[in-house]
PDB file of C-alpha atoms in Angstrom:
ATOM      1  CA  MET J   1      10.973   4.992  20.410  1.00 49.00           C
ATOM      2  CA  PHE J   2      11.536   7.390  17.835  1.00 50.00           C
ATOM      3  CA  PHE J   3       9.183  10.271  18.539  1.00 49.00           C
ATOM      4  CA  ASN J   4      12.013  12.888  19.375  1.00 49.00           C
ATOM      5  CA  ILE J   5      13.899  12.853  16.204  1.00 48.00           C
ATOM      6  CA  PHE J   6      11.096  14.496  13.893  1.00 47.00           C
ATOM      7  CA  HIS J   7      11.138  18.012  13.321  1.00 47.00           C
ATOM      8  CA  LYS J   8       7.441  19.329  13.689  1.00 48.00           C
ATOM      9  CA  SER J   9       8.193  23.001  13.535  1.00 66.00           C
ATOM     10  CA  LYS J  10       5.368  23.108  10.759  1.00 81.00           C
ATOM     11  CA  PRO J  11       2.112  21.641  11.539  1.00 90.00           C
ATOM     12  CA  ILE J  12       1.087  18.921   9.694  1.00 94.00           C
ATOM     13  CA  GLN J  13      -1.764  19.164   7.503  1.00 96.00           C
ATOM     14  CA  LYS J  14      -4.389  15.972   7.708  1.00 98.00           C
ATOM     15  CA  LEU J  15      -5.291  13.543   4.876  1.00 98.00           C
ATOM     16  CA  PRO J  16      -8.627  14.207   3.300  1.00 98.00           C
ATOM     17  CA  PHE J  17      -9.181  10.341   4.058  1.00 98.00           C
ATOM     18  CA  PHE J  18      -8.931   7.893   7.710  1.00 98.00           C
ATOM     19  CA  THR J  19      -8.130   4.341   5.818  1.00 98.00           C
ATOM     20  CA  ASP J  20      -4.845   3.523   5.115  1.00 98.00           C
ATOM     21  CA  ILE J  21      -4.965  -0.310   3.239  1.00 98.00           C
ATOM     22  CA  HIS J  22      -1.280  -0.477   2.734  1.00 98.00           C
ATOM     23  CA  CYS J  23       1.464  -0.356   5.325  1.00 98.00           C
ATOM     24  CA  HIS J  24       3.806  -2.779   6.878  1.00 98.00           C
ATOM     25  CA  VAL J  25       3.431  -2.536  10.827  1.00 98.00           C
ATOM     26  CA  ILE J  26       2.511  -5.615  11.573  1.00 98.00           C
ATOM     27  CA  PRO J  27       5.952  -6.444  13.680  1.00 98.00           C
ATOM     28  CA  GLY J  28       8.765  -9.207  12.486  1.00 98.00           C
ATOM     29  CA  VAL J  29       6.721 -10.799   9.379  1.00 98.00           C
ATOM     30  CA  ASP J  30       8.518  -8.925   6.577  1.00 98.00           C
ATOM     31  CA  ASP J  31      10.881  -5.873   6.027  1.00 98.00           C
ATOM     32  CA  GLY J  32       8.239  -3.486   7.798  1.00 98.00           C
ATOM     33  CA  SER J  33       8.056  -3.289  11.582  1.00 98.00           C
ATOM     34  CA  PRO J  34      10.267  -5.270  13.572  1.00 98.00           C
ATOM     35  CA  ASN J  35       8.879  -5.109  16.775  1.00 98.00           C
ATOM     36  CA  VAL J  36       5.573  -4.614  18.616  1.00 98.00           C
ATOM     37  CA  GLU J  37       7.515  -0.761  19.893  1.00 98.00           C
ATOM     38  CA  THR J  38       8.549   0.073  16.674  1.00 98.00           C
ATOM     39  CA  SER J  39       4.550  -0.328  15.453  1.00 98.00           C
ATOM     40  CA  ILE J  40       3.013   1.830  18.204  1.00 98.00           C
ATOM     41  CA  ASP J  41       5.192   4.521  17.066  1.00 98.00           C
ATOM     42  CA  LEU J  42       4.106   4.008  13.424  1.00 98.00           C
ATOM     43  CA  LEU J  43       0.649   3.513  14.463  1.00 98.00           C
ATOM     44  CA  SER J  44       0.882   6.663  16.361  1.00 98.00           C
ATOM     45  CA  HIS J  45       2.385   9.117  13.674  1.00 98.00           C
ATOM     46  CA  MET J  46      -0.311   7.790  11.849  1.00 98.00           C
ATOM     47  CA  ALA J  47      -2.991   8.603  13.610  1.00 98.00           C
ATOM     48  CA  ASP J  48      -1.332  12.068  13.702  1.00 98.00           C
ATOM     49  CA  TRP J  49      -2.079  11.803   9.821  1.00 98.00           C
ATOM     50  CA  GLY J  50      -5.739  12.102  10.523  1.00 98.00           C
ATOM     51  CA  LEU J  51      -5.818   8.135   9.833  1.00 98.00           C
ATOM     52  CA  THR J  52      -7.685   5.605  12.349  1.00 98.00           C
ATOM     53  CA  ARG J  53      -8.624   2.943  10.315  1.00 98.00           C
ATOM     54  CA  ILE J  54      -6.001   0.559   9.330  1.00 98.00           C
ATOM     55  CA  PHE J  55      -5.568  -2.228   6.930  1.00 98.00           C
ATOM     56  CA  ALA J  56      -2.150  -3.767   7.787  1.00 98.00           C
ATOM     57  CA  SER J  57      -0.401  -5.536   4.573  1.00 98.00           C
ATOM     58  CA  PRO J  58       2.388  -7.751   5.475  1.00 98.00           C
ATOM     59  CA  HIS J  59       4.344  -9.105   2.495  1.00 98.00           C
ATOM     60  CA  SER J  60       2.967 -12.649   1.019  1.00 98.00           C
ATOM     61  CA  THR J  61       6.415 -13.477  -1.359  1.00 98.00           C
ATOM     62  CA  GLN J  62       8.119 -16.623  -2.136  1.00 97.00           C
ATOM     63  CA  ASP J  63      11.550 -17.608  -0.442  1.00 97.00           C
ATOM     64  CA  THR J  64      11.315 -14.139   1.246  1.00 97.00           C
ATOM     65  CA  PHE J  65       8.096 -13.496   3.240  1.00 98.00           C
ATOM     66  CA  GLU J  66       6.041 -16.482   2.862  1.00 98.00           C
ATOM     67  CA  ASN J  67       3.233 -15.114   4.909  1.00 98.00           C
ATOM     68  CA  THR J  68       0.174 -16.797   5.392  1.00 98.00           C
ATOM     69  CA  PRO J  69      -3.172 -15.936   7.990  1.00 98.00           C
ATOM     70  CA  GLU J  70      -1.662 -18.563   9.741  1.00 97.00           C
ATOM     71  CA  THR J  71       1.893 -17.018  10.424  1.00 98.00           C
ATOM     72  CA  ILE J  72       0.648 -13.058  10.801  1.00 98.00           C
ATOM     73  CA  ALA J  73      -2.308 -14.549  13.553  1.00 98.00           C
ATOM     74  CA  GLN J  74      -0.307 -14.224  16.631  1.00 98.00           C
ATOM     75  CA  PRO J  75       1.773 -11.124  15.794  1.00 98.00           C
ATOM     76  CA  SER J  76      -1.456  -9.458  14.791  1.00 98.00           C
ATOM     77  CA  SER J  77      -3.060 -10.140  18.041  1.00 98.00           C
ATOM     78  CA  GLU J  78      -0.062  -8.538  20.092  1.00 98.00           C
ATOM     79  CA  LEU J  79      -0.327  -5.316  18.256  1.00 98.00           C
ATOM     80  CA  ARG J  80      -3.986  -4.967  18.724  1.00 98.00           C
ATOM     81  CA  ALA J  81      -3.635  -5.416  22.091  1.00 98.00           C
ATOM     82  CA  ALA J  82      -0.929  -2.966  22.074  1.00 98.00           C
ATOM     83  CA  ILE J  83      -2.975  -0.467  20.531  1.00 98.00           C
ATOM     84  CA  GLN J  84      -5.454  -1.244  23.083  1.00 98.00           C
ATOM     85  CA  GLN J  85      -3.132  -0.521  25.588  1.00 98.00           C
ATOM     86  CA  GLN J  86      -2.029   2.386  24.567  1.00 97.00           C
ATOM     87  CA  ASN J  87      -5.590   3.628  23.495  1.00 97.00           C
ATOM     88  CA  LEU J  88      -4.338   4.460  20.031  1.00 98.00           C
ATOM     89  CA  PRO J  89      -7.736   5.847  18.143  1.00 97.00           C
ATOM     90  CA  ILE J  90      -6.440   3.498  15.242  1.00 98.00           C
ATOM     91  CA  GLU J  91      -9.016   0.238  14.005  1.00 98.00           C
ATOM     92  CA  MET J  92      -6.433  -2.482  12.822  1.00 97.00           C
ATOM     93  CA  ASN J  93      -7.255  -4.874  10.334  1.00 98.00           C
ATOM     94  CA  VAL J  94      -5.206  -7.198   8.432  1.00 98.00           C
ATOM     95  CA  HIS J  95      -4.674  -8.784   4.727  1.00 98.00           C
ATOM     96  CA  MET J  96      -1.640  -9.173   2.441  1.00 98.00           C
ATOM     97  CA  GLU J  97      -0.060  -7.377  -0.191  1.00 98.00           C
ATOM     98  CA  TYR J  98       0.200 -10.483  -2.499  1.00 98.00           C
ATOM     99  CA  ARG J  99       3.579 -11.119  -5.095  1.00 98.00           C
ATOM    100  CA  LEU J 100       1.958 -12.816  -7.964  1.00 98.00           C
ATOM    101  CA  ASP J 101       4.625 -15.865  -7.796  1.00 97.00           C
ATOM    102  CA  ARG J 102       4.218 -19.822  -7.481  1.00 97.00           C
ATOM    103  CA  PHE J 103       3.737 -19.263  -3.362  1.00 98.00           C
ATOM    104  CA  PHE J 104       0.858 -16.816  -4.317  1.00 98.00           C
ATOM    105  CA  MET J 105      -0.793 -19.212  -6.830  1.00 98.00           C
ATOM    106  CA  LYS J 106      -0.383 -22.237  -3.984  1.00 98.00           C
ATOM    107  CA  GLN J 107      -2.322 -20.372  -1.701  1.00 98.00           C
ATOM    108  CA  PHE J 108      -5.057 -18.845  -4.348  1.00 98.00           C
ATOM    109  CA  GLU J 109      -5.440 -22.969  -5.290  1.00 97.00           C
ATOM    110  CA  ASP J 110      -6.237 -23.739  -1.653  1.00 97.00           C
ATOM    111  CA  GLY J 111      -8.405 -20.306  -0.828  1.00 97.00           C
ATOM    112  CA  ASN J 112      -5.847 -19.171   1.573  1.00 98.00           C
ATOM    113  CA  LEU J 113      -5.855 -15.614   1.285  1.00 98.00           C
ATOM    114  CA  ILE J 114      -6.978 -12.621   3.211  1.00 98.00           C
ATOM    115  CA  ALA J 115      -8.494  -9.900   0.852  1.00 98.00           C
ATOM    116  CA  LEU J 116     -10.185  -6.191   1.898  1.00 98.00           C
ATOM    117  CA  PRO J 117     -13.723  -5.975   2.365  1.00 98.00           C
ATOM    118  CA  GLY J 118     -15.702  -6.474  -0.610  1.00 98.00           C
ATOM    119  CA  ASN J 119     -13.095  -9.200  -1.634  1.00 98.00           C
ATOM    120  CA  TYR J 120     -10.700  -6.833  -2.986  1.00 98.00           C
ATOM    121  CA  LEU J 121      -7.155  -8.206  -3.434  1.00 98.00           C
ATOM    122  CA  LEU J 122      -4.012  -6.517  -2.940  1.00 98.00           C
ATOM    123  CA  VAL J 123      -1.613  -7.538  -5.481  1.00 98.00           C
ATOM    124  CA  GLU J 124       2.198  -6.803  -6.566  1.00 98.00           C
ATOM    125  CA  ASN J 125       4.052  -7.528  -9.979  1.00 97.00           C
ATOM    126  CA  ALA J 126       7.633  -7.649  -9.342  1.00 94.00           C
ATOM    127  CA  PHE J 127      10.108  -4.628  -9.608  1.00 94.00           C
ATOM    128  CA  ASN J 128      12.170  -5.895 -12.751  1.00 94.00           C
ATOM    129  CA  ILE J 129       9.337  -7.216 -15.387  1.00 94.00           C
ATOM    130  CA  GLU J 130       5.618  -7.564 -15.273  1.00 95.00           C
ATOM    131  CA  THR J 131       4.396 -10.859 -14.440  1.00 94.00           C
ATOM    132  CA  TRP J 132       4.292 -13.865 -17.444  1.00 93.00           C
ATOM    133  CA  GLY J 133       0.668 -14.262 -18.627  1.00 95.00           C
ATOM    134  CA  PHE J 134      -0.769 -10.986 -16.151  1.00 96.00           C
ATOM    135  CA  GLU J 135      -3.919 -10.600 -18.214  1.00 95.00           C
ATOM    136  CA  SER J 136      -4.915 -14.219 -18.256  1.00 96.00           C
ATOM    137  CA  LEU J 137      -3.708 -14.808 -13.903  1.00 97.00           C
ATOM    138  CA  LEU J 138      -6.039 -11.215 -13.297  1.00 97.00           C
ATOM    139  CA  HIS J 139      -8.885 -13.157 -15.198  1.00 97.00           C
ATOM    140  CA  ARG J 140      -8.628 -16.367 -12.903  1.00 97.00           C
ATOM    141  CA  ILE J 141      -8.395 -13.908 -10.065  1.00 98.00           C
ATOM    142  CA  ARG J 142     -11.781 -12.346 -10.892  1.00 97.00           C
ATOM    143  CA  SER J 143     -13.096 -15.321 -12.239  1.00 97.00           C
ATOM    144  CA  ALA J 144     -13.366 -16.331  -8.672  1.00 98.00           C
ATOM    145  CA  GLY J 145     -14.303 -13.442  -6.940  1.00 98.00           C
ATOM    146  CA  TYR J 146     -12.106 -11.047  -6.317  1.00 98.00           C
ATOM    147  CA  THR J 147     -11.151  -7.504  -7.210  1.00 98.00           C
ATOM    148  CA  PRO J 148      -7.224  -6.922  -7.933  1.00 98.00           C
ATOM    149  CA  ILE J 149      -5.525  -3.870  -6.642  1.00 98.00           C
ATOM    150  CA  LEU J 150      -2.326  -3.309  -8.243  1.00 98.00           C
ATOM    151  CA  ALA J 151       0.051  -2.308  -5.278  1.00 98.00           C
ATOM    152  CA  HIS J 152       2.862   0.702  -6.268  1.00 98.00           C
ATOM    153  CA  PRO J 153       2.062   0.657 -10.142  1.00 98.00           C
ATOM    154  CA  GLU J 154       3.740   3.799 -10.471  1.00 98.00           C
ATOM    155  CA  ARG J 155       7.171   2.373  -9.219  1.00 98.00           C
ATOM    156  CA  TYR J 156       7.076  -0.314 -11.607  1.00 97.00           C
ATOM    157  CA  ARG J 157       9.878   1.389 -14.594  1.00 96.00           C
ATOM    158  CA  TYR J 158       9.071  -0.876 -17.131  1.00 96.00           C
ATOM    159  CA  TYR J 159       5.155   0.785 -17.391  1.00 97.00           C
ATOM    160  CA  SER J 160       6.278   4.484 -16.092  1.00 95.00           C
ATOM    161  CA  GLY J 161       9.242   4.711 -18.440  1.00 89.00           C
ATOM    162  CA  SER J 162       7.929   4.284 -21.662  1.00 88.00           C
ATOM    163  CA  HIS J 163       5.061   2.498 -21.793  1.00 95.00           C
ATOM    164  CA  LYS J 164       2.726   4.361 -19.924  1.00 96.00           C
ATOM    165  CA  TYR J 165      -0.316   3.457 -22.117  1.00 96.00           C
ATOM    166  CA  ARG J 166      -0.284  -0.048 -20.260  1.00 97.00           C
ATOM    167  CA  TYR J 167      -1.841   1.998 -17.323  1.00 98.00           C
ATOM    168  CA  ALA J 168      -5.100   2.528 -19.156  1.00 97.00           C
ATOM    169  CA  GLU J 169      -4.903  -0.979 -20.909  1.00 96.00           C
ATOM    170  CA  LEU J 170      -4.831  -2.801 -17.386  1.00 97.00           C
ATOM    171  CA  HIS J 171      -7.638  -0.244 -16.286  1.00 97.00           C
ATOM    172  CA  ASP J 172     -10.046  -0.979 -19.009  1.00 95.00           C
ATOM    173  CA  TYR J 173      -9.297  -4.579 -18.228  1.00 93.00           C
ATOM    174  CA  GLY J 174     -10.990  -4.279 -14.901  1.00 95.00           C
ATOM    175  CA  LEU J 175      -7.610  -3.773 -12.766  1.00 98.00           C
ATOM    176  CA  TYR J 176      -7.480  -0.920 -10.168  1.00 98.00           C
ATOM    177  CA  PHE J 177      -4.833   0.694  -8.974  1.00 98.00           C
ATOM    178  CA  GLN J 178      -3.410   2.190  -5.700  1.00 98.00           C
ATOM    179  CA  VAL J 179      -0.372   4.620  -5.551  1.00 98.00           C
ATOM    180  CA  ASN J 180       1.884   5.102  -2.822  1.00 98.00           C
ATOM    181  CA  LEU J 181       1.730   8.473  -0.601  1.00 98.00           C
ATOM    182  CA  LEU J 182       5.620   7.674  -0.249  1.00 98.00           C
ATOM    183  CA  SER J 183       5.506   8.560  -4.372  1.00 98.00           C
ATOM    184  CA  LEU J 184       3.602  11.516  -4.248  1.00 98.00           C
ATOM    185  CA  ALA J 185       6.102  12.855  -1.367  1.00 98.00           C
ATOM    186  CA  GLY J 186       9.204  12.101  -3.732  1.00 98.00           C
ATOM    187  CA  HIS J 187      10.209   9.796  -1.524  1.00 98.00           C
ATOM    188  CA  TYR J 188      11.739   7.216  -4.287  1.00 98.00           C
ATOM    189  CA  GLY J 189      12.460  10.051  -6.810  1.00 97.00           C
ATOM    190  CA  SER J 190      11.055  12.611  -9.234  1.00 98.00           C
ATOM    191  CA  LEU J 191       9.734   9.467 -11.879  1.00 97.00           C
ATOM    192  CA  GLU J 192       7.502   7.943  -9.412  1.00 98.00           C
ATOM    193  CA  ARG J 193       5.718  11.421  -8.279  1.00 98.00           C
ATOM    194  CA  GLU J 194       5.192  12.336 -11.835  1.00 98.00           C
ATOM    195  CA  THR J 195       3.789   8.871 -12.980  1.00 98.00           C
ATOM    196  CA  ALA J 196       1.513   8.863  -9.789  1.00 98.00           C
ATOM    197  CA  LEU J 197       0.388  12.501 -10.601  1.00 98.00           C
ATOM    198  CA  TYR J 198      -0.145  11.377 -14.381  1.00 98.00           C
ATOM    199  CA  MET J 199      -2.446   8.261 -13.226  1.00 98.00           C
ATOM    200  CA  LEU J 200      -4.236  10.745 -10.385  1.00 98.00           C
ATOM    201  CA  GLU J 201      -4.961  13.455 -13.396  1.00 98.00           C
ATOM    202  CA  ARG J 202      -6.429  10.551 -15.634  1.00 97.00           C
ATOM    203  CA  GLY J 203      -8.404   8.924 -13.192  1.00 97.00           C
ATOM    204  CA  LEU J 204      -6.896   5.760 -13.138  1.00 98.00           C
ATOM    205  CA  VAL J 205      -6.647   5.474  -9.553  1.00 98.00           C
ATOM    206  CA  GLN J 206      -8.962   3.903  -6.895  1.00 98.00           C
ATOM    207  CA  PHE J 207      -7.076   3.999  -4.008  1.00 98.00           C
ATOM    208  CA  VAL J 208      -3.894   5.709  -2.126  1.00 98.00           C
ATOM    209  CA  GLY J 209      -1.431   4.030   0.572  1.00 98.00           C
ATOM    210  CA  THR J 210       1.214   4.932   3.312  1.00 98.00           C
ATOM    211  CA  ASP J 211       3.530   1.814   2.547  1.00 98.00           C
ATOM    212  CA  LEU J 212       4.599   2.775   5.713  1.00 98.00           C
ATOM    213  CA  HIS J 213       7.534   0.469   6.797  1.00 98.00           C
ATOM    214  CA  ARG J 214       9.971   2.393   8.988  1.00 98.00           C
ATOM    215  CA  ALA J 215      10.998   5.447  10.550  1.00 98.00           C
ATOM    216  CA  SER J 216      12.455   7.256   7.201  1.00 98.00           C
ATOM    217  CA  HIS J 217       9.054   6.809   5.665  1.00 98.00           C
ATOM    218  CA  VAL J 218       7.383   8.989   8.501  1.00 98.00           C
ATOM    219  CA  VAL J 219       9.683  11.677   7.885  1.00 98.00           C
ATOM    220  CA  SER J 220       9.086  11.649   4.081  1.00 98.00           C
ATOM    221  CA  ILE J 221       5.183  11.274   4.761  1.00 98.00           C
ATOM    222  CA  GLU J 222       5.057  14.108   7.599  1.00 98.00           C
ATOM    223  CA  ASN J 223       7.676  16.508   5.398  1.00 98.00           C
ATOM    224  CA  TYR J 224       5.030  16.247   2.015  1.00 98.00           C
ATOM    225  CA  LEU J 225       2.229  16.814   4.754  1.00 98.00           C
ATOM    226  CA  LYS J 226       3.695  20.122   5.783  1.00 98.00           C
ATOM    227  CA  SER J 227       4.392  21.265   2.033  1.00 97.00           C
ATOM    228  CA  SER J 228       2.805  23.329  -0.811  1.00 97.00           C
ATOM    229  CA  LYS J 229       2.809  20.134  -2.630  1.00 97.00           C
ATOM    230  CA  PHE J 230       0.497  18.012  -0.699  1.00 98.00           C
ATOM    231  CA  LEU J 231      -1.775  21.497  -1.471  1.00 97.00           C
ATOM    232  CA  LYS J 232      -1.997  20.622  -5.025  1.00 97.00           C
ATOM    233  CA  ASP J 233      -2.536  17.610  -4.507  1.00 98.00           C
ATOM    234  CA  ILE J 234      -5.140  17.343  -2.330  1.00 98.00           C
ATOM    235  CA  LYS J 235      -7.639  17.368  -5.142  1.00 98.00           C
ATOM    236  CA  TYR J 236      -6.863  14.103  -5.895  1.00 98.00           C
ATOM    237  CA  LEU J 237      -6.933  12.711  -2.758  1.00 98.00           C
ATOM    238  CA  GLU J 238     -10.225  13.584  -1.664  1.00 98.00           C
ATOM    239  CA  LYS J 239     -11.395  11.450  -4.861  1.00 97.00           C
ATOM    240  CA  ILE J 240     -10.052   8.100  -3.816  1.00 97.00           C
ATOM    241  CA  GLN J 241     -12.128   5.441  -2.715  1.00 98.00           C
ATOM    242  CA  ASN J 242     -10.094   4.292   0.801  1.00 98.00           C
ATOM    243  CA  ASP J 243     -12.865   4.759   3.155  1.00 98.00           C
ATOM    244  CA  THR J 244     -15.698   3.277   0.839  1.00 98.00           C
ATOM    245  CA  LEU J 245     -14.009  -0.334   2.145  1.00 97.00           C
TER     246      LEU J 245
END
């Protein structure tokens, strides 16, 4: 357990929402938590931040994490049992973070997806290039009754570099956006934080997710929640729609 490695001299300020829609705490299914013990540690910190309702979102990606509702069922059940045993004040739900690849298309065509309440579907692009035929695929997803939410758009540098206009284009097309709390914390770098703020300032962001995977992410988020940056950003975080799901 890693509780004792965090410096807590300053008080942690609470998030202005209680629902997280993007985190990797289901044990042993992707590059997030490797086991139940680590998951409980991560969730305990999330509870400290004021989060009481979690929608865990394991990766579903071709060749690396080919997760389906069937592959995550048992680990999810084990984690729910551990949450209850530890008396954590957490309601844990599960959906998926879907990479838009051939594996996704097979699951989509088979009707084997897990969405958020309201049929919101968390999707991600590759980090090196926008998915080919992106708008057409979004149209197919919407025609099937889903509302797509693009995970961490501020991290796609083919947008954030010199093509920020794409955010407004895609938003007008009906795509929702979810930025990472880690980006606002500066965990990935200054460009990601600046881009997240650019989107928030323009009202392009509907959701915020922790995207929590591991202990180093806890350190970054807790440092942020103790900082003046968080106090400046809170006016944007108060407007997001996480708790409406």
